Amino acid sequence: DVKVTQSSRYLVKRTGEKVFLECVQDMDHENMFWYRQDPGLGLRLIYFSYDVKMKEKGDIPEGYSVSREKKERFSLILESASTNQTSMYLCASRRAGGADTQYFGPGTRLTVL
Amino acid sequence: KQEVTQIPAALSVPEGENLVLNCSFTDSAIYNLQWFRQDPGKGLTSLLLIQSSQREQTSGRLNASLDKSSGRSTLYIAASQPGDSATYLCAVGEFTSGTYKYIFGTGTRLKVLA
């Protein structure tokens, strides 16, 4: 059974803190994605990665960075958290090529105070 | 720029009804289209994936159709049950600038009343 896991379901941080969100997949997928989901705005792509050490900006990369040192792990980093980064963060993975489905993790609800 | 719209935003039906959820997109040059289900506070679960060369896909009580030329997809749910209550999202797959990406609609929140 395919699985994408995220390090935390709920996270509360203070403004200015550095925040790490971790995502791990066990399907040997090449592609991994980070989205944020906000009411009325839907899912928006922050960053994605084609393969190890490769990353591409999505539609809303400002204020975020990513790291992919191993194939199974994709980390999202908020260098200095701000209140407007309070959101639901969803990680997904997919085989290379685009024809296959994306598999999503359970999400991390991040609140920045 | 691709835009994906889902109407209605919310829907409430009695148990047992057949229902149709709509998804429209502005650019017909899509790679595929996928329907997802999302329960409150949870991640997305894939329901059906339709490749651009296909017209429909079926899984159990679910049937999804795709009409690329008109920029529409529908998700048909037969004999709805309270367990079908969730938000349903459609996502259009594109290949642009050497990248495969999904563009998501904002979803239809479905409530099936017992």
Short mmCIF file of N, CA, C and O in Angstrom, two decimals, chain B:
data_model
loop_
_atom_site.label_atom_id
_atom_site.label_comp_id
_atom_site.label_asym_id
_atom_site.label_seq_id
_atom_site.Cartn_x
_atom_site.Cartn_y
_atom_site.Cartn_z
N LYS B 1 -3.43 31.46 -18.88
CA LYS B 1 -3.20 30.68 -17.67
C LYS B 1 -4.43 29.82 -17.37
O LYS B 1 -5.56 30.31 -17.39
N GLN B 2 -4.19 28.55 -17.09
CA GLN B 2 -5.30 27.62 -16.85
C GLN B 2 -6.07 28.00 -15.58
O GLN B 2 -5.48 28.28 -14.53
N GLU B 3 -7.38 27.98 -15.68
CA GLU B 3 -8.24 28.19 -14.51
C GLU B 3 -9.23 27.04 -14.42
O GLU B 3 -9.80 26.62 -15.43
N VAL B 4 -9.39 26.55 -13.23
CA VAL B 4 -10.28 25.41 -12.99
C VAL B 4 -11.37 25.84 -12.04
O VAL B 4 -11.08 26.36 -10.95
N THR B 5 -12.61 25.62 -12.44
CA THR B 5 -13.77 26.07 -11.66
C THR B 5 -14.66 24.89 -11.33
O THR B 5 -14.93 24.04 -12.19
N GLN B 6 -15.12 24.84 -10.09
CA GLN B 6 -16.05 23.78 -9.69
C GLN B 6 -17.33 24.42 -9.17
O GLN B 6 -17.31 25.28 -8.29
N ILE B 7 -18.41 23.95 -9.74
CA ILE B 7 -19.73 24.46 -9.36
C ILE B 7 -20.65 23.26 -9.13
O ILE B 7 -20.63 22.31 -9.93
N PRO B 8 -21.46 23.24 -8.03
CA PRO B 8 -21.54 24.30 -7.02
C PRO B 8 -20.41 24.19 -6.00
O PRO B 8 -19.71 23.18 -5.95
N ALA B 9 -20.26 25.21 -5.17
CA ALA B 9 -19.24 25.16 -4.11
C ALA B 9 -19.67 24.23 -2.99
O ALA B 9 -18.83 23.64 -2.31
N ALA B 10 -20.97 24.11 -2.80
CA ALA B 10 -21.49 23.23 -1.75
C ALA B 10 -22.81 22.64 -2.22
O ALA B 10 -23.54 23.25 -3.00
N LEU B 11 -23.07 21.43 -1.74
CA LEU B 11 -24.26 20.70 -2.18
C LEU B 11 -24.73 19.80 -1.04
O LEU B 11 -23.92 19.13 -0.40
N SER B 12 -26.04 19.81 -0.81
CA SER B 12 -26.60 18.97 0.24
C SER B 12 -27.74 18.16 -0.37
O SER B 12 -28.64 18.75 -0.98
N VAL B 13 -27.68 16.84 -0.25
CA VAL B 13 -28.68 15.97 -0.89
C VAL B 13 -29.12 14.90 0.09
O VAL B 13 -28.37 14.51 0.99
N PRO B 14 -30.33 14.37 -0.10
CA PRO B 14 -30.76 13.24 0.75
C PRO B 14 -30.10 11.95 0.28
O PRO B 14 -29.75 11.80 -0.91
N GLU B 15 -29.93 11.04 1.18
CA GLU B 15 -29.33 9.74 0.87
C GLU B 15 -30.09 9.05 -0.25
O GLU B 15 -31.32 9.11 -0.32
N GLY B 16 -29.35 8.40 -1.14
CA GLY B 16 -29.96 7.64 -2.21
C GLY B 16 -30.03 8.38 -3.54
O GLY B 16 -30.23 7.76 -4.58
N GLU B 17 -29.83 9.69 -3.50
CA GLU B 17 -29.88 10.45 -4.76
C GLU B 17 -28.66 10.22 -5.61
O GLU B 17 -27.56 10.01 -5.10
N ASN B 18 -28.90 10.26 -6.92
CA ASN B 18 -27.79 10.30 -7.87
C ASN B 18 -27.39 11.76 -8.05
O ASN B 18 -28.27 12.64 -8.12
N LEU B 19 -26.13 12.05 -8.12
CA LEU B 19 -25.75 13.45 -8.24
C LEU B 19 -24.55 13.63 -9.17
O LEU B 19 -23.80 12.69 -9.45
N VAL B 20 -24.43 14.88 -9.65
CA VAL B 20 -23.38 15.22 -10.60
C VAL B 20 -22.61 16.43 -10.08
O VAL B 20 -23.21 17.45 -9.72
N LEU B 21 -21.30 16.29 -10.04
CA LEU B 21 -20.43 17.41 -9.69
C LEU B 21 -19.72 17.87 -10.96
O LEU B 21 -19.30 17.05 -11.78
N ASN B 22 -19.59 19.18 -11.10
CA ASN B 22 -19.04 19.74 -12.32
C ASN B 22 -17.68 20.37 -12.14
O ASN B 22 -17.40 20.97 -11.09
N CYS B 23 -16.88 20.26 -13.17
CA CYS B 23 -15.55 20.87 -13.20
C CYS B 23 -15.35 21.44 -14.60
O CYS B 23 -15.57 20.74 -15.59
N SER B 24 -14.94 22.70 -14.69
CA SER B 24 -14.65 23.27 -16.00
C SER B 24 -13.26 23.88 -15.99
O SER B 24 -12.77 24.33 -14.95
N PHE B 25 -12.63 23.87 -17.16
CA PHE B 25 -11.27 24.39 -17.27
C PHE B 25 -11.17 25.21 -18.54
O PHE B 25 -11.90 25.00 -19.51
N THR B 26 -10.25 26.17 -18.54
CA THR B 26 -10.23 27.17 -19.61
C THR B 26 -9.33 26.78 -20.79
O THR B 26 -9.56 27.25 -21.91
N ASP B 27 -8.33 25.96 -20.57
CA ASP B 27 -7.40 25.58 -21.63
C ASP B 27 -7.53 24.08 -21.88
O ASP B 27 -7.28 23.27 -20.99
N SER B 28 -7.91 23.71 -23.10
CA SER B 28 -8.18 22.29 -23.38
C SER B 28 -6.92 21.46 -23.61
O SER B 28 -6.99 20.24 -23.76
N ALA B 29 -5.75 22.09 -23.64
CA ALA B 29 -4.50 21.35 -23.85
C ALA B 29 -4.04 20.72 -22.55
O ALA B 29 -2.99 21.08 -21.99
N ILE B 30 -4.82 19.74 -22.09
CA ILE B 30 -4.49 19.11 -20.81
C ILE B 30 -3.89 17.74 -21.04
O ILE B 30 -4.08 17.12 -22.10
N TYR B 31 -3.17 17.27 -20.05
CA TYR B 31 -2.53 15.95 -20.11
C TYR B 31 -3.45 14.88 -19.54
O TYR B 31 -3.55 13.77 -20.05
N ASN B 32 -4.09 15.23 -18.43
CA ASN B 32 -5.06 14.35 -17.82
C ASN B 32 -5.91 15.16 -16.85
O ASN B 32 -5.71 16.36 -16.68
N LEU B 33 -6.87 14.51 -16.23
CA LEU B 33 -7.72 15.17 -15.24
C LEU B 33 -7.99 14.16 -14.14
O LEU B 33 -8.25 12.98 -14.41
N GLN B 34 -7.93 14.62 -12.93
CA GLN B 34 -8.10 13.71 -11.80
C GLN B 34 -9.13 14.27 -10.83
O GLN B 34 -9.19 15.48 -10.59
N TRP B 35 -9.93 13.36 -10.28
CA TRP B 35 -10.86 13.71 -9.22
C TRP B 35 -10.33 13.14 -7.90
O TRP B 35 -9.90 11.98 -7.84
N PHE B 36 -10.39 14.01 -6.88
CA PHE B 36 -9.93 13.63 -5.54
C PHE B 36 -11.07 13.83 -4.55
O PHE B 36 -11.97 14.65 -4.75
N ARG B 37 -10.96 13.12 -3.44
CA ARG B 37 -11.85 13.30 -2.32
C ARG B 37 -11.01 13.77 -1.13
O ARG B 37 -9.90 13.27 -0.92
N GLN B 38 -11.55 14.73 -0.37
CA GLN B 38 -10.84 15.19 0.82
C GLN B 38 -11.82 15.23 2.00
O GLN B 38 -12.82 15.95 1.96
N ASP B 39 -11.51 14.47 3.04
CA ASP B 39 -12.28 14.54 4.27
C ASP B 39 -11.75 15.68 5.13
O ASP B 39 -10.57 16.06 5.01
N PRO B 40 -12.58 16.24 6.01
CA PRO B 40 -12.16 17.42 6.79
C PRO B 40 -10.85 17.22 7.51
O PRO B 40 -10.65 16.24 8.22
N GLY B 41 -9.93 18.13 7.32
CA GLY B 41 -8.65 18.10 8.01
C GLY B 41 -7.69 17.02 7.54
O GLY B 41 -6.69 16.76 8.20
N LYS B 42 -8.00 16.40 6.41
CA LYS B 42 -7.17 15.29 5.94
C LYS B 42 -6.56 15.60 4.58
O LYS B 42 -6.86 16.63 3.96
N GLY B 43 -5.72 14.68 4.12
CA GLY B 43 -5.14 14.82 2.79
C GLY B 43 -6.12 14.41 1.71
O GLY B 43 -7.29 14.14 1.98
N LEU B 44 -5.64 14.37 0.48
CA LEU B 44 -6.49 14.04 -0.67
C LEU B 44 -6.33 12.57 -1.03
O LEU B 44 -5.22 12.03 -1.01
N THR B 45 -7.46 11.98 -1.41
CA THR B 45 -7.46 10.59 -1.88
C THR B 45 -7.90 10.58 -3.32
O THR B 45 -8.94 11.14 -3.67
N SER B 46 -7.11 9.92 -4.17
CA SER B 46 -7.46 9.87 -5.58
C SER B 46 -8.68 8.98 -5.80
O SER B 46 -8.78 7.88 -5.25
N LEU B 47 -9.61 9.47 -6.61
CA LEU B 47 -10.81 8.70 -6.95
C LEU B 47 -10.71 8.13 -8.37
O LEU B 47 -10.85 6.93 -8.58
N LEU B 48 -10.50 9.01 -9.33
CA LEU B 48 -10.46 8.61 -10.72
C LEU B 48 -9.47 9.50 -11.47
O LEU B 48 -9.41 10.70 -11.23
N LEU B 49 -8.73 8.88 -12.37
CA LEU B 49 -7.78 9.60 -13.22
C LEU B 49 -8.15 9.32 -14.67
O LEU B 49 -8.26 8.16 -15.08
N ILE B 50 -8.39 10.39 -15.44
CA ILE B 50 -8.74 10.24 -16.84
C ILE B 50 -7.62 10.83 -17.68
O ILE B 50 -7.30 12.02 -17.56
N GLN B 51 -7.02 10.02 -18.54
CA GLN B 51 -6.00 10.54 -19.44
C GLN B 51 -6.69 11.34 -20.55
O GLN B 51 -7.86 11.16 -20.83
N SER B 52 -5.95 12.22 -21.21
CA SER B 52 -6.55 13.13 -22.19
C SER B 52 -7.17 12.39 -23.37
O SER B 52 -8.07 12.90 -24.03
N SER B 53 -6.69 11.17 -23.65
CA SER B 53 -7.22 10.39 -24.77
C SER B 53 -8.49 9.62 -24.40
O SER B 53 -9.11 8.99 -25.26
N GLN B 54 -8.85 9.63 -23.12
CA GLN B 54 -10.01 8.88 -22.65
C GLN B 54 -11.22 9.79 -22.51
O GLN B 54 -11.10 11.00 -22.36
N ARG B 55 -12.41 9.16 -22.52
CA ARG B 55 -13.65 9.92 -22.36
C ARG B 55 -14.25 9.75 -20.98
O ARG B 55 -14.96 10.63 -20.50
N GLU B 56 -13.98 8.60 -20.35
CA GLU B 56 -14.54 8.39 -19.02
C GLU B 56 -13.79 7.29 -18.29
O GLU B 56 -13.06 6.49 -18.89
N GLN B 57 -14.02 7.29 -16.97
CA GLN B 57 -13.48 6.25 -16.11
C GLN B 57 -14.54 5.94 -15.07
O GLN B 57 -15.29 6.82 -14.64
N THR B 58 -14.57 4.67 -14.65
CA THR B 58 -15.57 4.24 -13.68
C THR B 58 -14.89 3.47 -12.56
O THR B 58 -13.95 2.71 -12.79
N SER B 59 -15.41 3.70 -11.34
CA SER B 59 -14.97 2.92 -10.19
C SER B 59 -16.14 2.79 -9.24
O SER B 59 -16.55 3.76 -8.60
N GLY B 60 -16.71 1.60 -9.19
CA GLY B 60 -17.85 1.37 -8.30
C GLY B 60 -19.02 2.28 -8.64
O GLY B 60 -19.51 2.28 -9.77
N ARG B 61 -19.45 3.08 -7.67
CA ARG B 61 -20.59 3.99 -7.88
C ARG B 61 -20.17 5.32 -8.52
O ARG B 61 -21.01 6.20 -8.71
N LEU B 62 -18.91 5.46 -8.83
CA LEU B 62 -18.40 6.71 -9.38
C LEU B 62 -18.12 6.57 -10.87
O LEU B 62 -17.57 5.55 -11.32
N ASN B 63 -18.49 7.62 -11.60
CA ASN B 63 -18.16 7.68 -13.02
C ASN B 63 -17.73 9.10 -13.35
O ASN B 63 -18.44 10.06 -13.02
N ALA B 64 -16.56 9.24 -13.96
CA ALA B 64 -16.09 10.55 -14.35
C ALA B 64 -15.99 10.61 -15.86
O ALA B 64 -15.49 9.68 -16.49
N SER B 65 -16.44 11.71 -16.43
CA SER B 65 -16.35 11.91 -17.87
C SER B 65 -15.47 13.11 -18.16
O SER B 65 -15.30 14.00 -17.31
N LEU B 66 -14.93 13.12 -19.37
CA LEU B 66 -14.07 14.23 -19.78
C LEU B 66 -14.43 14.65 -21.20
O LEU B 66 -14.47 13.80 -22.11
N ASP B 67 -14.70 15.93 -21.39
CA ASP B 67 -14.91 16.50 -22.71
C ASP B 67 -13.91 17.63 -22.86
O ASP B 67 -14.16 18.76 -22.44
N LYS B 68 -12.78 17.31 -23.47
CA LYS B 68 -11.72 18.30 -23.58
C LYS B 68 -12.13 19.50 -24.42
O LYS B 68 -11.81 20.64 -24.11
N SER B 69 -12.85 19.24 -25.50
CA SER B 69 -13.17 20.32 -26.43
C SER B 69 -14.03 21.40 -25.78
O SER B 69 -13.90 22.58 -26.09
N SER B 70 -14.89 20.97 -24.85
CA SER B 70 -15.74 21.95 -24.18
C SER B 70 -15.16 22.38 -22.83
O SER B 70 -15.73 23.22 -22.14
N GLY B 71 -14.05 21.78 -22.44
CA GLY B 71 -13.41 22.15 -21.18
C GLY B 71 -14.20 21.73 -19.97
O GLY B 71 -14.31 22.52 -19.01
N ARG B 72 -14.77 20.51 -20.00
CA ARG B 72 -15.62 20.08 -18.88
C ARG B 72 -15.35 18.64 -18.47
O ARG B 72 -15.02 17.78 -19.28
N SER B 73 -15.53 18.45 -17.18
CA SER B 73 -15.55 17.09 -16.63
C SER B 73 -16.68 17.02 -15.63
O SER B 73 -16.99 18.01 -14.94
N THR B 74 -17.30 15.85 -15.53
CA THR B 74 -18.31 15.65 -14.51
C THR B 74 -17.98 14.40 -13.71
O THR B 74 -17.43 13.43 -14.24
N LEU B 75 -18.31 14.45 -12.44
CA LEU B 75 -18.20 13.29 -11.57
C LEU B 75 -19.62 12.91 -11.16
O LEU B 75 -20.32 13.70 -10.54
N TYR B 76 -20.01 11.70 -11.55
CA TYR B 76 -21.35 11.19 -11.25
C TYR B 76 -21.24 10.22 -10.09
O TYR B 76 -20.42 9.29 -10.12
N ILE B 77 -22.06 10.46 -9.06
CA ILE B 77 -22.10 9.55 -7.91
C ILE B 77 -23.48 8.94 -7.85
O ILE B 77 -24.50 9.65 -7.73
N ALA B 78 -23.54 7.64 -7.96
CA ALA B 78 -24.83 6.94 -7.95
C ALA B 78 -25.20 6.54 -6.52
O ALA B 78 -24.34 6.19 -5.72
N ALA B 79 -26.48 6.60 -6.25
CA ALA B 79 -27.04 6.13 -4.97
C ALA B 79 -26.21 6.64 -3.79
O ALA B 79 -25.60 5.87 -3.04
N SER B 80 -26.18 7.95 -3.63
CA SER B 80 -25.29 8.56 -2.63
C SER B 80 -25.57 8.06 -1.21
O SER B 80 -26.71 7.71 -0.86
N GLN B 81 -24.51 8.04 -0.40
CA GLN B 81 -24.57 7.56 0.98
C GLN B 81 -23.97 8.61 1.91
O GLN B 81 -23.12 9.40 1.47
N PRO B 82 -24.35 8.61 3.18
CA PRO B 82 -23.74 9.58 4.12
C PRO B 82 -22.22 9.52 4.13
O PRO B 82 -21.56 10.54 4.31
N GLY B 83 -21.65 8.35 3.90
CA GLY B 83 -20.19 8.21 3.86
C GLY B 83 -19.55 8.91 2.67
O GLY B 83 -18.32 9.06 2.64
N ASP B 84 -20.36 9.35 1.71
CA ASP B 84 -19.82 10.10 0.57
C ASP B 84 -19.61 11.56 0.92
O ASP B 84 -19.04 12.31 0.13
N SER B 85 -20.06 11.99 2.09
CA SER B 85 -19.91 13.38 2.49
C SER B 85 -18.43 13.73 2.61
O SER B 85 -17.68 13.09 3.36
N ALA B 86 -18.01 14.73 1.86
CA ALA B 86 -16.60 15.12 1.79
C ALA B 86 -16.52 16.29 0.82
O ALA B 86 -17.51 16.69 0.21
N THR B 87 -15.31 16.80 0.62
CA THR B 87 -15.07 17.79 -0.43
C THR B 87 -14.44 17.07 -1.62
O THR B 87 -13.52 16.26 -1.45
N TYR B 88 -14.96 17.34 -2.80
CA TYR B 88 -14.48 16.71 -4.03
C TYR B 88 -13.74 17.75 -4.86
O TYR B 88 -14.28 18.82 -5.16
N LEU B 89 -12.51 17.43 -5.20
CA LEU B 89 -11.65 18.35 -5.93
C LEU B 89 -11.31 17.77 -7.30
O LEU B 89 -11.04 16.57 -7.42
N CYS B 90 -11.34 18.63 -8.29
CA CYS B 90 -10.82 18.18 -9.58
C CYS B 90 -9.51 18.90 -9.84
O CYS B 90 -9.30 20.04 -9.40
N ALA B 91 -8.62 18.21 -10.53
CA ALA B 91 -7.30 18.75 -10.82
C ALA B 91 -6.96 18.45 -12.28
O ALA B 91 -7.08 17.31 -12.72
N VAL B 92 -6.54 19.48 -12.98
CA VAL B 92 -6.19 19.34 -14.39
C VAL B 92 -4.68 19.22 -14.50
O VAL B 92 -3.95 20.06 -13.96
N GLY B 93 -4.22 18.19 -15.19
CA GLY B 93 -2.79 17.98 -15.38
C GLY B 93 -2.32 18.64 -16.67
O GLY B 93 -2.93 18.45 -17.72
N GLU B 94 -1.27 19.42 -16.56
CA GLU B 94 -0.71 20.11 -17.72
C GLU B 94 0.77 19.81 -17.85
O GLU B 94 1.44 19.54 -16.86
N PHE B 95 1.23 19.90 -19.08
CA PHE B 95 2.68 19.83 -19.32
C PHE B 95 3.08 21.18 -19.90
O PHE B 95 2.82 21.49 -21.05
N THR B 96 3.66 22.01 -19.06
CA THR B 96 4.05 23.35 -19.51
C THR B 96 5.47 23.66 -19.05
O THR B 96 5.85 23.33 -17.93
N SER B 97 6.24 24.27 -19.92
CA SER B 97 7.63 24.64 -19.61
C SER B 97 8.43 23.44 -19.12
O SER B 97 9.23 23.55 -18.19
N GLY B 98 8.20 22.29 -19.75
CA GLY B 98 8.96 21.10 -19.40
C GLY B 98 8.57 20.46 -18.10
O GLY B 98 9.31 19.62 -17.56
N THR B 99 7.39 20.83 -17.58
CA THR B 99 6.99 20.38 -16.25
C THR B 99 5.57 19.83 -16.29
O THR B 99 4.70 20.40 -16.93
N TYR B 100 5.35 18.72 -15.57
CA TYR B 100 3.99 18.22 -15.37
C TYR B 100 3.46 18.81 -14.07
O TYR B 100 4.06 18.60 -13.01
N LYS B 101 2.35 19.53 -14.16
CA LYS B 101 1.78 20.13 -12.95
C LYS B 101 0.28 19.90 -12.94
O LYS B 101 -0.35 19.71 -13.98
N TYR B 102 -0.28 19.94 -11.71
CA TYR B 102 -1.72 19.92 -11.55
C TYR B 102 -2.22 21.31 -11.17
O TYR B 102 -1.62 21.98 -10.34
N ILE B 103 -3.33 21.72 -11.77
CA ILE B 103 -4.03 22.93 -11.36
C ILE B 103 -5.34 22.47 -10.73
O ILE B 103 -6.12 21.76 -11.38
N PHE B 104 -5.57 22.90 -9.50
CA PHE B 104 -6.72 22.41 -8.75
C PHE B 104 -7.87 23.40 -8.77
O PHE B 104 -7.67 24.62 -8.75
N GLY B 105 -9.09 22.86 -8.78
CA GLY B 105 -10.27 23.67 -8.49
C GLY B 105 -10.39 23.84 -6.99
O GLY B 105 -9.66 23.23 -6.21
N THR B 106 -11.35 24.68 -6.57
CA THR B 106 -11.52 24.94 -5.14
C THR B 106 -12.45 23.94 -4.47
O THR B 106 -12.63 23.99 -3.27
N GLY B 107 -13.04 23.05 -5.25
CA GLY B 107 -13.78 21.96 -4.64
C GLY B 107 -15.28 22.18 -4.52
O GLY B 107 -15.77 23.31 -4.53
N THR B 108 -16.00 21.06 -4.41
CA THR B 108 -17.42 21.05 -4.07
C THR B 108 -17.57 20.30 -2.76
O THR B 108 -17.16 19.14 -2.66
N ARG B 109 -18.15 20.97 -1.76
CA ARG B 109 -18.36 20.34 -0.45
C ARG B 109 -19.71 19.66 -0.46
O ARG B 109 -20.75 20.30 -0.56
N LEU B 110 -19.68 18.34 -0.37
CA LEU B 110 -20.90 17.53 -0.47
C LEU B 110 -21.33 17.03 0.90
O LEU B 110 -20.50 16.51 1.66
N LYS B 111 -22.64 17.17 1.17
CA LYS B 111 -23.20 16.60 2.39
C LYS B 111 -24.36 15.70 1.98
O LYS B 111 -25.29 16.15 1.32
N VAL B 112 -24.29 14.44 2.35
CA VAL B 112 -25.38 13.50 2.08
C VAL B 112 -26.09 13.23 3.39
O VAL B 112 -25.50 12.72 4.34
N LEU B 113 -27.39 13.56 3.41
CA LEU B 113 -28.17 13.48 4.64
C LEU B 113 -28.83 12.12 4.78
O LEU B 113 -29.44 11.62 3.83
N ALA B 114 -28.71 11.52 5.95
CA ALA B 114 -29.31 10.21 6.21
C ALA B 114 -30.83 10.32 6.34
O ALA B 114 -31.34 11.37 6.75
#
